[in-house]
Amino acid sequence: MIARLDEPWDQVTLMRAWLANCASKHSNCRQATVQKLPRRLLDLKPFDDSDDIRLVESKSISLEPKYVTLSHCWGPRAKQPICTTKATLTDRMQRIGHDSLPLTFQDAVRVSRTLEQQYLWIDSLCIIQDDEDDWSEQAAVMGSIYGASYVTLAALSSADSTQGCRVRPRDPSKPTLSRYQDFDFGSRRVRIFEHSPAHWHSEYGDNPYKHDGYGENPLRTRAWTLQERELSLRTISFAQGQLLWQCRTMKGSSQLPWHEMIRSGDDFRPLPLRLKHDEDCSPEGPAAKRDHWYSLVEDYSSRFLTEESDKLPALAGLASKFRQEHSPGSYYAGIWSEHLPSALLWRTLFSYSGGQDKLSNPLAVFQPRRPQTYRTPSWSWASIDGEVSYESQRVDASVDDVFGSEYGNFQITGSYYQLVTKNDLLGTPSDASLRLRGCVSKVSIDMEPIDNYMNDGLLRLTGVDRITLGVLYPDIMIDLQGVRSLFVLSVRSESYNSSTRFPPRLHEQLFDYSKPADWNDLDLRMGLALLPARAGEVFRRVGLVRWMLKDVFDGIDPTLLRLV
């Protein structure tokens, strides 16, 4: 169903007010120095007597242009939008008929003109889609393209280019938006709601506090659009039933233009697990910056790509910005060297997780899987197509992390990283490995899931006498077909205050979980599950190991190994 394009004065006024307020009052939203303009832009006012537009070279514009960017879903191949190719480039530079544009592009043109903007950037028209050099060049500066735009228009609720860049009707499963009445008292206005207004992150599809799923807005499900949102200074999203505003200073909605609703309990966000006891955990400290990258990875991995090979390119703009702002070291296939070894301790999430009967991501179409061709080493989260979590690297915010910050005998001794494109430091590797030193032990797998954790995919790790030694989160189940035993690599101690729910009956015969002292004496271990990749102590990762008994590694000397 196509939404009506109603543009009442209150919507237009609201968009203009948001933009004017942000541009004049938000110091955090000052336009950054443009490092590189997009190579081409759409001129929205080239003809006095027509709504037609045309493609222009940015260098042909005399003054540095102010432009709008569009974030949208391309949709299935049958509904993909009008594109620029080598064969059509000359024609696009002459004229693009308004009627030839899909509805989403027509709406973006109309809104941009309403906001008195002359130039618009749309990826499918401004990048030559069948020119690999042009595509690579523009993809590499995507951060600058969105970061330097005046505002990004996000067709949040539209699944393809035929559905428009507009506020669409609400899905019947979503709560009805509250009605309200405004009252003016001199220079102040009071808005009275019939019932509680909607929460911003629920309307968009965020899950910042890990309480909910990701909603059902189509744009939220696409991997490329994460960096389009995160890199933009300002974004106006056309959601279901209302507009959403986001800039680097505030969030707002049609219901609450200057205020983001935060639910009670949302201030209990988990804290990052320290790399060492004295690590700074303040909001601007290294632990918080590391956790910010982990949150981006979690969000990104929950989204979908049409092309498997785009896994790292679609994140390159965000990675470039993060490197400039935080200096996190070398980049290894989505992992920063300064975040090691913590960054190795991710796990995959299955479509059904958290002990729930509903999909954790309702738009998931497959369980976690590996790409058909080599993309990254097995120790990188980017080796998986599917949602990943760094929950093991967070602790309960209500208590101090007083236990579990020791890495013991584990050490990263070196790395090998060969890029497909030598000069693309944030690109895809052709080969990569980590050299490690640590304690490795062989254990058996019980393929029966642990009680009450069937949906999480937890498997029991046992010894020769069938005593439970710990649990395994498999990366993908197919890796373990026919496997009865594997190797576990101890990485660090488990935290008593982990944000992950501890299986209550796992080691009940050994200690009382209600007594922290008992936990500290037990010294449970967290690490990686490995299988041999080839001869000579070379392994590949197949899962995350948690709550392993320290006894598993008693009498085992640290050994050198290579992880590929």
CSV table of C-alpha atoms in Angstrom, one decimal, residues 10 25 65 80 91 118 156 176 197 208 235 329 427 482 504 514:
chain,number,residue,atom,x,y,z
A,10,ASP,CA,3.0,21.5,10.8
A,25,LYS,CA,22.4,26.4,18.5
A,65,PRO,CA,27.5,23.4,-2.5
A,80,GLN,CA,15.5,-1.6,-7.8
A,91,ASP,CA,21.9,11.3,-20.7
A,118,GLN,CA,19.2,22.9,-4.7
A,156,LEU,CA,12.7,4.6,7.2
A,176,THR,CA,-1.6,3.6,18.2
A,197,PRO,CA,3.9,9.1,23.8
A,208,PRO,CA,20.3,0.2,22.9
A,235,THR,CA,18.7,13.0,9.9
A,329,GLY,CA,45.2,0.8,16.7
A,427,GLY,CA,39.2,-3.3,3.3
A,482,GLY,CA,30.1,-35.1,13.3
A,504,PRO,CA,21.9,-21.6,37.6
A,514,SER,CA,24.9,-16.4,46.0
